[in-house]
Amino acid sequence: MSYPIVVCEDNATQLKNIKVILESYLMFHDDPLKLVLVAQSPDQVFEYLSKKPLSRGIYFLDIDLGTNINGIDLAKQIRKIDVQANIIFTTTHDEMAPITLKNKVGAIDFIEKDQSIEDYRDNLYDALKYAETITDKTMKKENVNFSFEIGNQIYNFDKSEVVLIETSAVPHRLTLETINGNYEFYDKINGLEKEYSFLLKLSRSCLINPNNIRNANFTTRIITFKNGSTKKFPIGKSRKFKFEIKKALKH
């Protein structure tokens, strides 16, 4: 699962600048982040969220949007849809900072545009990394469930149902095996390993849920899962891997 990024900026030049900066960051970082919307008006944001509500999004909002709806009002509406939204304001009006606090929209940063492009870029990067960090921490505390999207549908499984996740024969897709069935969706193994602490990395292409192991034979290196699937683990796996499996089998 990726963390969606939304940008709303009414100035076309500034919108292009922030888009280029964010795309550059995403290109060189293997993070669970995805730029899903770059908009010039609040209406575009409302339209997008009405069709595809987001969760744990990162929102870069200009305060003065040149309409009767400013960035603070937009943030309030976003938070009604995405209660765990990470709001980051960008503006040339630094005197607006206290007003954002007064309105209690829970902004995590306030970035001034009137600075060098290098400083502006660095501030955007810092805000993005901070938003990702606090979202990661929240997810690790709450990840009793496993969620993913297929088209316009969101699937949610209790972690006890998850058996394993591995790369599919179809590029960029993963296969999820649950106790009762299999599913395919788009995501990255590395991102899921960071996001879901209950998953254990069996190999570069496979994550497993140790709690759904029925038997582990350390002579043949064959693991049998509760849904009947089997996987062979590499001979060079560390003691930590064996310890984690043995610990799960004892529960």
PDB file of C-alpha atoms in Angstrom:
ATOM      1  CA  MET A   1       0.000   0.000   0.000  1.00  0.00           C
ATOM      2  CA  SER A   2       1.311   3.430  -0.933  1.00  0.00           C
ATOM      3  CA  TYR A   3       0.847   6.758   0.811  1.00  0.00           C
ATOM      4  CA  PRO A   4      -0.912   9.112  -1.625  1.00  0.00           C
ATOM      5  CA  ILE A   5       0.321  12.672  -2.186  1.00  0.00           C
ATOM      6  CA  VAL A   6      -2.035  15.485  -3.234  1.00  0.00           C
ATOM      7  CA  VAL A   7      -0.963  19.004  -4.250  1.00  0.00           C
ATOM      8  CA  CYS A   8      -3.267  22.010  -4.595  1.00  0.00           C
ATOM      9  CA  GLU A   9      -1.729  25.273  -5.831  1.00  0.00           C
ATOM     10  CA  ASP A  10      -3.514  27.870  -7.967  1.00  0.00           C
ATOM     11  CA  ASN A  11      -0.349  29.398  -9.504  1.00  0.00           C
ATOM     12  CA  ALA A  12       0.584  27.328 -12.561  1.00  0.00           C
ATOM     13  CA  THR A  13       4.325  28.059 -12.312  1.00  0.00           C
ATOM     14  CA  GLN A  14       4.519  27.230  -8.612  1.00  0.00           C
ATOM     15  CA  LEU A  15       2.394  24.131  -9.183  1.00  0.00           C
ATOM     16  CA  LYS A  16       4.842  22.949 -11.828  1.00  0.00           C
ATOM     17  CA  ASN A  17       7.784  23.613  -9.488  1.00  0.00           C
ATOM     18  CA  ILE A  18       6.401  21.574  -6.622  1.00  0.00           C
ATOM     19  CA  LYS A  19       5.390  18.776  -9.002  1.00  0.00           C
ATOM     20  CA  VAL A  20       8.928  18.559 -10.407  1.00  0.00           C
ATOM     21  CA  ILE A  21      10.436  18.626  -6.902  1.00  0.00           C
ATOM     22  CA  LEU A  22       8.185  15.846  -5.623  1.00  0.00           C
ATOM     23  CA  GLU A  23       8.624  13.695  -8.736  1.00  0.00           C
ATOM     24  CA  SER A  24      12.391  14.052  -8.400  1.00  0.00           C
ATOM     25  CA  TYR A  25      12.206  12.851  -4.800  1.00  0.00           C
ATOM     26  CA  LEU A  26      10.034   9.857  -5.704  1.00  0.00           C
ATOM     27  CA  MET A  27      12.299   8.907  -8.600  1.00  0.00           C
ATOM     28  CA  PHE A  28      15.333   8.482  -6.358  1.00  0.00           C
ATOM     29  CA  HIS A  29      13.675   7.061  -3.230  1.00  0.00           C
ATOM     30  CA  ASP A  30      12.218   3.586  -2.883  1.00  0.00           C
ATOM     31  CA  ASP A  31       9.469   4.754  -0.549  1.00  0.00           C
ATOM     32  CA  PRO A  32       5.774   3.792  -0.373  1.00  0.00           C
ATOM     33  CA  LEU A  33       4.750   7.212  -1.749  1.00  0.00           C
ATOM     34  CA  LYS A  34       2.690   8.036  -4.827  1.00  0.00           C
ATOM     35  CA  LEU A  35       1.779  11.411  -6.348  1.00  0.00           C
ATOM     36  CA  VAL A  36      -1.896  10.892  -7.174  1.00  0.00           C
ATOM     37  CA  LEU A  37      -3.189  14.417  -7.837  1.00  0.00           C
ATOM     38  CA  VAL A  38      -1.759  17.790  -8.847  1.00  0.00           C
ATOM     39  CA  ALA A  39      -4.576  20.360  -8.856  1.00  0.00           C
ATOM     40  CA  GLN A  40      -5.010  24.093  -9.383  1.00  0.00           C
ATOM     41  CA  SER A  41      -8.351  24.389  -7.600  1.00  0.00           C
ATOM     42  CA  PRO A  42     -10.103  23.006  -4.504  1.00  0.00           C
ATOM     43  CA  ASP A  43     -12.904  21.728  -6.734  1.00  0.00           C
ATOM     44  CA  GLN A  44     -10.474  19.339  -8.427  1.00  0.00           C
ATOM     45  CA  VAL A  45      -9.474  17.987  -5.026  1.00  0.00           C
ATOM     46  CA  PHE A  46     -13.111  17.600  -3.918  1.00  0.00           C
ATOM     47  CA  GLU A  47     -13.984  15.833  -7.170  1.00  0.00           C
ATOM     48  CA  TYR A  48     -11.072  13.423  -6.823  1.00  0.00           C
ATOM     49  CA  LEU A  49     -11.783  12.584  -3.171  1.00  0.00           C
ATOM     50  CA  SER A  50     -15.496  12.095  -3.856  1.00  0.00           C
ATOM     51  CA  LYS A  51     -14.633   9.409  -6.400  1.00  0.00           C
ATOM     52  CA  LYS A  52     -11.666   7.927  -4.567  1.00  0.00           C
ATOM     53  CA  PRO A  53     -11.480   8.724  -0.845  1.00  0.00           C
ATOM     54  CA  LEU A  54      -7.924   8.550   0.435  1.00  0.00           C
ATOM     55  CA  SER A  55      -6.475   7.330   3.700  1.00  0.00           C
ATOM     56  CA  ARG A  56      -3.299   8.628   5.394  1.00  0.00           C
ATOM     57  CA  GLY A  57      -2.664  11.010   2.513  1.00  0.00           C
ATOM     58  CA  ILE A  58       0.004  13.724   2.403  1.00  0.00           C
ATOM     59  CA  TYR A  59      -1.459  17.044   1.250  1.00  0.00           C
ATOM     60  CA  PHE A  60       0.565  20.075   0.103  1.00  0.00           C
ATOM     61  CA  LEU A  61      -1.903  22.978   0.121  1.00  0.00           C
ATOM     62  CA  ASP A  62      -1.422  26.609  -0.822  1.00  0.00           C
ATOM     63  CA  ILE A  63      -3.293  28.821   1.658  1.00  0.00           C
ATOM     64  CA  ASP A  64      -4.364  31.459  -0.872  1.00  0.00           C
ATOM     65  CA  LEU A  65      -6.029  29.494  -3.666  1.00  0.00           C
ATOM     66  CA  GLY A  66      -7.582  32.481  -5.424  1.00  0.00           C
ATOM     67  CA  THR A  67     -11.125  31.266  -4.756  1.00  0.00           C
ATOM     68  CA  ASN A  68     -13.717  31.650  -2.014  1.00  0.00           C
ATOM     69  CA  ILE A  69     -12.248  28.454  -0.542  1.00  0.00           C
ATOM     70  CA  ASN A  70      -8.752  28.894   0.889  1.00  0.00           C
ATOM     71  CA  GLY A  71      -6.271  26.208   1.846  1.00  0.00           C
ATOM     72  CA  ILE A  72      -7.420  26.175   5.473  1.00  0.00           C
ATOM     73  CA  ASP A  73     -11.031  25.544   4.457  1.00  0.00           C
ATOM     74  CA  LEU A  74      -9.840  22.872   2.048  1.00  0.00           C
ATOM     75  CA  ALA A  75      -7.835  21.203   4.825  1.00  0.00           C
ATOM     76  CA  LYS A  76     -10.921  21.081   7.052  1.00  0.00           C
ATOM     77  CA  GLN A  77     -12.892  19.307   4.328  1.00  0.00           C
ATOM     78  CA  ILE A  78     -10.039  16.919   3.576  1.00  0.00           C
ATOM     79  CA  ARG A  79      -9.804  15.906   7.222  1.00  0.00           C
ATOM     80  CA  LYS A  80     -13.503  14.959   7.227  1.00  0.00           C
ATOM     81  CA  ILE A  81     -12.711  12.416   4.517  1.00  0.00           C
ATOM     82  CA  ASP A  82      -9.165  11.444   5.480  1.00  0.00           C
ATOM     83  CA  VAL A  83      -9.069  11.731   9.276  1.00  0.00           C
ATOM     84  CA  GLN A  84      -5.365  10.820   9.396  1.00  0.00           C
ATOM     85  CA  ALA A  85      -4.351  13.294   6.705  1.00  0.00           C
ATOM     86  CA  ASN A  86      -0.913  14.895   6.865  1.00  0.00           C
ATOM     87  CA  ILE A  87      -1.514  18.569   6.029  1.00  0.00           C
ATOM     88  CA  ILE A  88       1.410  20.723   4.850  1.00  0.00           C
ATOM     89  CA  PHE A  89       0.722  24.371   3.980  1.00  0.00           C
ATOM     90  CA  THR A  90       2.762  26.320   1.430  1.00  0.00           C
ATOM     91  CA  THR A  91       2.318  30.092   1.155  1.00  0.00           C
ATOM     92  CA  THR A  92       3.850  33.524   0.665  1.00  0.00           C
ATOM     93  CA  HIS A  93       1.825  34.809   3.620  1.00  0.00           C
ATOM     94  CA  ASP A  94       3.839  33.805   6.686  1.00  0.00           C
ATOM     95  CA  GLU A  95       1.456  35.814   8.867  1.00  0.00           C
ATOM     96  CA  MET A  96      -1.136  33.098   8.211  1.00  0.00           C
ATOM     97  CA  ALA A  97       0.712  30.510  10.311  1.00  0.00           C
ATOM     98  CA  PRO A  98      -1.022  31.416  13.613  1.00  0.00           C
ATOM     99  CA  ILE A  99      -4.407  31.269  11.843  1.00  0.00           C
ATOM    100  CA  THR A 100      -3.777  27.693  10.734  1.00  0.00           C
ATOM    101  CA  LEU A 101      -3.166  26.757  14.367  1.00  0.00           C
ATOM    102  CA  LYS A 102      -6.302  28.576  15.490  1.00  0.00           C
ATOM    103  CA  ASN A 103      -8.396  26.623  12.994  1.00  0.00           C
ATOM    104  CA  LYS A 104      -7.106  23.318  14.418  1.00  0.00           C
ATOM    105  CA  VAL A 105      -6.621  21.534  11.110  1.00  0.00           C
ATOM    106  CA  GLY A 106      -3.593  19.687  12.499  1.00  0.00           C
ATOM    107  CA  ALA A 107      -0.988  20.865   9.982  1.00  0.00           C
ATOM    108  CA  ILE A 108       2.404  19.198  10.406  1.00  0.00           C
ATOM    109  CA  ASP A 109       4.371  21.918   8.585  1.00  0.00           C
ATOM    110  CA  PHE A 110       4.183  25.432   7.159  1.00  0.00           C
ATOM    111  CA  ILE A 111       6.520  26.166   4.229  1.00  0.00           C
ATOM    112  CA  GLU A 112       7.204  29.672   2.952  1.00  0.00           C
ATOM    113  CA  LYS A 113       7.574  30.119  -0.807  1.00  0.00           C
ATOM    114  CA  ASP A 114       9.643  33.301  -0.528  1.00  0.00           C
ATOM    115  CA  GLN A 115      13.010  31.554  -0.242  1.00  0.00           C
ATOM    116  CA  SER A 116      15.597  30.141  -2.605  1.00  0.00           C
ATOM    117  CA  ILE A 117      14.509  27.190  -4.723  1.00  0.00           C
ATOM    118  CA  GLU A 118      17.118  25.047  -2.936  1.00  0.00           C
ATOM    119  CA  ASP A 119      15.759  25.895   0.519  1.00  0.00           C
ATOM    120  CA  TYR A 120      12.198  25.478  -0.698  1.00  0.00           C
ATOM    121  CA  ARG A 121      13.061  22.054  -2.121  1.00  0.00           C
ATOM    122  CA  ASP A 122      14.812  20.981   1.081  1.00  0.00           C
ATOM    123  CA  ASN A 123      11.840  22.086   3.197  1.00  0.00           C
ATOM    124  CA  LEU A 124       9.461  20.129   0.972  1.00  0.00           C
ATOM    125  CA  TYR A 125      11.664  17.047   1.256  1.00  0.00           C
ATOM    126  CA  ASP A 126      11.914  17.381   5.036  1.00  0.00           C
ATOM    127  CA  ALA A 127       8.130  17.713   5.358  1.00  0.00           C
ATOM    128  CA  LEU A 128       7.597  14.714   3.090  1.00  0.00           C
ATOM    129  CA  LYS A 129      10.016  12.534   5.062  1.00  0.00           C
ATOM    130  CA  TYR A 130       8.464  13.602   8.351  1.00  0.00           C
ATOM    131  CA  ALA A 131       4.946  12.826   7.098  1.00  0.00           C
ATOM    132  CA  GLU A 132       6.104   9.403   5.925  1.00  0.00           C
ATOM    133  CA  THR A 133       7.812   8.691   9.253  1.00  0.00           C
ATOM    134  CA  ILE A 134       4.814   9.489  11.419  1.00  0.00           C
ATOM    135  CA  THR A 135       2.517   7.567   9.069  1.00  0.00           C
ATOM    136  CA  ASP A 136       4.841   4.544   9.273  1.00  0.00           C
ATOM    137  CA  LYS A 137       4.756   4.686  13.063  1.00  0.00           C
ATOM    138  CA  THR A 138       0.971   4.924  13.102  1.00  0.00           C
ATOM    139  CA  MET A 139       0.648   2.011  10.719  1.00  0.00           C
ATOM    140  CA  LYS A 140       2.935  -0.182  12.817  1.00  0.00           C
ATOM    141  CA  LYS A 141       0.779   0.450  15.867  1.00  0.00           C
ATOM    142  CA  GLU A 142      -2.438  -0.210  13.999  1.00  0.00           C
ATOM    143  CA  ASN A 143      -1.487  -2.884  11.500  1.00  0.00           C
ATOM    144  CA  VAL A 144      -3.737  -5.614  12.845  1.00  0.00           C
ATOM    145  CA  ASN A 145      -5.263  -5.589   9.349  1.00  0.00           C
ATOM    146  CA  PHE A 146      -3.882  -5.909   5.824  1.00  0.00           C
ATOM    147  CA  SER A 147      -5.431  -3.669   3.173  1.00  0.00           C
ATOM    148  CA  PHE A 148      -4.970  -3.210  -0.565  1.00  0.00           C
ATOM    149  CA  GLU A 149      -6.816  -1.850  -3.575  1.00  0.00           C
ATOM    150  CA  ILE A 150      -7.986  -3.470  -6.800  1.00  0.00           C
ATOM    151  CA  GLY A 151      -9.461  -0.877  -9.128  1.00  0.00           C
ATOM    152  CA  ASN A 152     -12.056   1.077  -7.182  1.00  0.00           C
ATOM    153  CA  GLN A 153     -12.393  -1.596  -4.489  1.00  0.00           C
ATOM    154  CA  ILE A 154     -10.568  -1.714  -1.151  1.00  0.00           C
ATOM    155  CA  TYR A 155      -9.966  -5.116   0.454  1.00  0.00           C
ATOM    156  CA  ASN A 156      -9.299  -5.462   4.163  1.00  0.00           C
ATOM    157  CA  PHE A 157      -8.183  -8.675   5.880  1.00  0.00           C
ATOM    158  CA  ASP A 158      -7.407  -9.405   9.499  1.00  0.00           C
ATOM    159  CA  LYS A 159      -3.709 -10.238   9.717  1.00  0.00           C
ATOM    160  CA  SER A 160      -4.641 -13.734  10.932  1.00  0.00           C
ATOM    161  CA  GLU A 161      -6.030 -14.438   7.432  1.00  0.00           C
ATOM    162  CA  VAL A 162      -2.836 -13.488   5.588  1.00  0.00           C
ATOM    163  CA  VAL A 163      -0.618 -16.453   4.657  1.00  0.00           C
ATOM    164  CA  LEU A 164       1.978 -15.009   2.300  1.00  0.00           C
ATOM    165  CA  ILE A 165       2.627 -12.373  -0.352  1.00  0.00           C
ATOM    166  CA  GLU A 166       4.904 -12.918  -3.325  1.00  0.00           C
ATOM    167  CA  THR A 167       5.700 -11.373  -6.673  1.00  0.00           C
ATOM    168  CA  SER A 168       3.375 -12.343  -9.494  1.00  0.00           C
ATOM    169  CA  ALA A 169       4.297 -13.515 -12.992  1.00  0.00           C
ATOM    170  CA  VAL A 170       2.720 -10.231 -14.122  1.00  0.00           C
ATOM    171  CA  PRO A 171       5.223  -7.348 -13.770  1.00  0.00           C
ATOM    172  CA  HIS A 172       4.648  -4.957 -10.838  1.00  0.00           C
ATOM    173  CA  ARG A 173       1.915  -7.142  -9.362  1.00  0.00           C
ATOM    174  CA  LEU A 174       1.860  -9.176  -6.163  1.00  0.00           C
ATOM    175  CA  THR A 175      -0.084 -12.298  -5.217  1.00  0.00           C
ATOM    176  CA  LEU A 176      -1.684 -12.462  -1.784  1.00  0.00           C
ATOM    177  CA  GLU A 177      -2.521 -15.890  -0.397  1.00  0.00           C
ATOM    178  CA  THR A 178      -5.065 -15.898   2.421  1.00  0.00           C
ATOM    179  CA  ILE A 179      -6.565 -18.775   4.364  1.00  0.00           C
ATOM    180  CA  ASN A 180      -9.568 -18.748   2.028  1.00  0.00           C
ATOM    181  CA  GLY A 181      -8.337 -17.497  -1.339  1.00  0.00           C
ATOM    182  CA  ASN A 182      -5.819 -15.656  -3.499  1.00  0.00           C
ATOM    183  CA  TYR A 183      -5.747 -12.084  -4.837  1.00  0.00           C
ATOM    184  CA  GLU A 184      -3.522 -10.051  -7.136  1.00  0.00           C
ATOM    185  CA  PHE A 185      -2.823  -6.331  -6.760  1.00  0.00           C
ATOM    186  CA  TYR A 186      -0.225  -3.691  -7.603  1.00  0.00           C
ATOM    187  CA  ASP A 187       2.386  -2.880  -4.947  1.00  0.00           C
ATOM    188  CA  LYS A 188       6.017  -3.455  -3.945  1.00  0.00           C
ATOM    189  CA  ILE A 189       7.401  -6.149  -1.647  1.00  0.00           C
ATOM    190  CA  ASN A 190       9.831  -3.718   0.008  1.00  0.00           C
ATOM    191  CA  GLY A 191       7.069  -1.242   0.805  1.00  0.00           C
ATOM    192  CA  LEU A 192       4.860  -3.905   2.389  1.00  0.00           C
ATOM    193  CA  GLU A 193       7.751  -5.226   4.473  1.00  0.00           C
ATOM    194  CA  LYS A 194       8.175  -1.750   5.976  1.00  0.00           C
ATOM    195  CA  GLU A 195       4.459  -1.180   6.387  1.00  0.00           C
ATOM    196  CA  TYR A 196       3.395  -4.463   8.030  1.00  0.00           C
ATOM    197  CA  SER A 197       5.549  -5.566  10.936  1.00  0.00           C
ATOM    198  CA  PHE A 198       3.822  -8.956  11.264  1.00  0.00           C
ATOM    199  CA  LEU A 199       5.231 -10.076   7.887  1.00  0.00           C
ATOM    200  CA  LEU A 200       8.567 -11.879   7.729  1.00  0.00           C
ATOM    201  CA  LYS A 201      10.796 -11.731   4.641  1.00  0.00           C
ATOM    202  CA  LEU A 202      11.349 -15.259   3.305  1.00  0.00           C
ATOM    203  CA  SER A 203      13.183 -14.080   0.189  1.00  0.00           C
ATOM    204  CA  ARG A 204      13.500 -11.004  -2.016  1.00  0.00           C
ATOM    205  CA  SER A 205      10.216 -11.947  -3.665  1.00  0.00           C
ATOM    206  CA  CYS A 206       8.191 -13.359  -0.768  1.00  0.00           C
ATOM    207  CA  LEU A 207       6.832 -12.248   2.611  1.00  0.00           C
ATOM    208  CA  ILE A 208       5.170 -14.698   4.990  1.00  0.00           C
ATOM    209  CA  ASN A 209       3.009 -14.548   8.080  1.00  0.00           C
ATOM    210  CA  PRO A 210       4.811 -16.819  10.607  1.00  0.00           C
ATOM    211  CA  ASN A 211       1.592 -17.228  12.579  1.00  0.00           C
ATOM    212  CA  ASN A 212       0.054 -19.183   9.691  1.00  0.00           C
ATOM    213  CA  ILE A 213       2.809 -21.789   9.493  1.00  0.00           C
ATOM    214  CA  ARG A 214       1.550 -25.314  10.138  1.00  0.00           C
ATOM    215  CA  ASN A 215       4.943 -27.017   9.950  1.00  0.00           C
ATOM    216  CA  ALA A 216       8.563 -26.020   9.353  1.00  0.00           C
ATOM    217  CA  ASN A 217      11.105 -28.722   8.436  1.00  0.00           C
ATOM    218  CA  PHE A 218      14.609 -27.338   8.921  1.00  0.00           C
ATOM    219  CA  THR A 219      16.190 -30.401   7.292  1.00  0.00           C
ATOM    220  CA  THR A 220      14.362 -30.110   3.990  1.00  0.00           C
ATOM    221  CA  ARG A 221      13.855 -26.350   4.517  1.00  0.00           C
ATOM    222  CA  ILE A 222      10.194 -26.750   3.580  1.00  0.00           C
ATOM    223  CA  ILE A 223       7.512 -24.621   5.243  1.00  0.00           C
ATOM    224  CA  THR A 224       3.911 -25.777   5.103  1.00  0.00           C
ATOM    225  CA  PHE A 225       1.200 -23.206   5.708  1.00  0.00           C
ATOM    226  CA  LYS A 226      -2.308 -23.575   7.093  1.00  0.00           C
ATOM    227  CA  ASN A 227      -3.857 -23.116   3.643  1.00  0.00           C
ATOM    228  CA  GLY A 228      -1.812 -26.033   2.261  1.00  0.00           C
ATOM    229  CA  SER A 229       0.819 -23.954   0.425  1.00  0.00           C
ATOM    230  CA  THR A 230       4.482 -24.831   0.772  1.00  0.00           C
ATOM    231  CA  LYS A 231       7.618 -22.743   0.387  1.00  0.00           C
ATOM    232  CA  LYS A 232      11.299 -23.623   0.567  1.00  0.00           C
ATOM    233  CA  PHE A 233      13.517 -21.187   2.397  1.00  0.00           C
ATOM    234  CA  PRO A 234      17.159 -20.491   1.400  1.00  0.00           C
ATOM    235  CA  ILE A 235      19.901 -22.480   3.121  1.00  0.00           C
ATOM    236  CA  GLY A 236      21.668 -19.297   4.119  1.00  0.00           C
ATOM    237  CA  LYS A 237      18.792 -17.878   6.167  1.00  0.00           C
ATOM    238  CA  SER A 238      19.910 -16.511   9.496  1.00  0.00           C
ATOM    239  CA  ARG A 239      19.235 -17.826  13.006  1.00  0.00           C
ATOM    240  CA  LYS A 240      16.856 -14.943  13.450  1.00  0.00           C
ATOM    241  CA  PHE A 241      14.636 -16.381  10.718  1.00  0.00           C
ATOM    242  CA  LYS A 242      14.507 -19.789  12.409  1.00  0.00           C
ATOM    243  CA  PHE A 243      13.911 -18.151  15.767  1.00  0.00           C
ATOM    244  CA  GLU A 244      10.928 -16.203  14.418  1.00  0.00           C
ATOM    245  CA  ILE A 245       9.369 -19.340  12.946  1.00  0.00           C
ATOM    246  CA  LYS A 246       9.897 -21.398  16.105  1.00  0.00           C
ATOM    247  CA  LYS A 247       8.444 -18.593  18.199  1.00  0.00           C
ATOM    248  CA  ALA A 248       5.316 -18.479  16.036  1.00  0.00           C
ATOM    249  CA  LEU A 249       4.845 -22.264  16.108  1.00  0.00           C
ATOM    250  CA  LYS A 250       4.889 -22.270  19.919  1.00  0.00           C
ATOM    251  CA  HIS A 251       1.896 -19.887  20.126  1.00  0.00           C
TER     252      HIS A 251
END
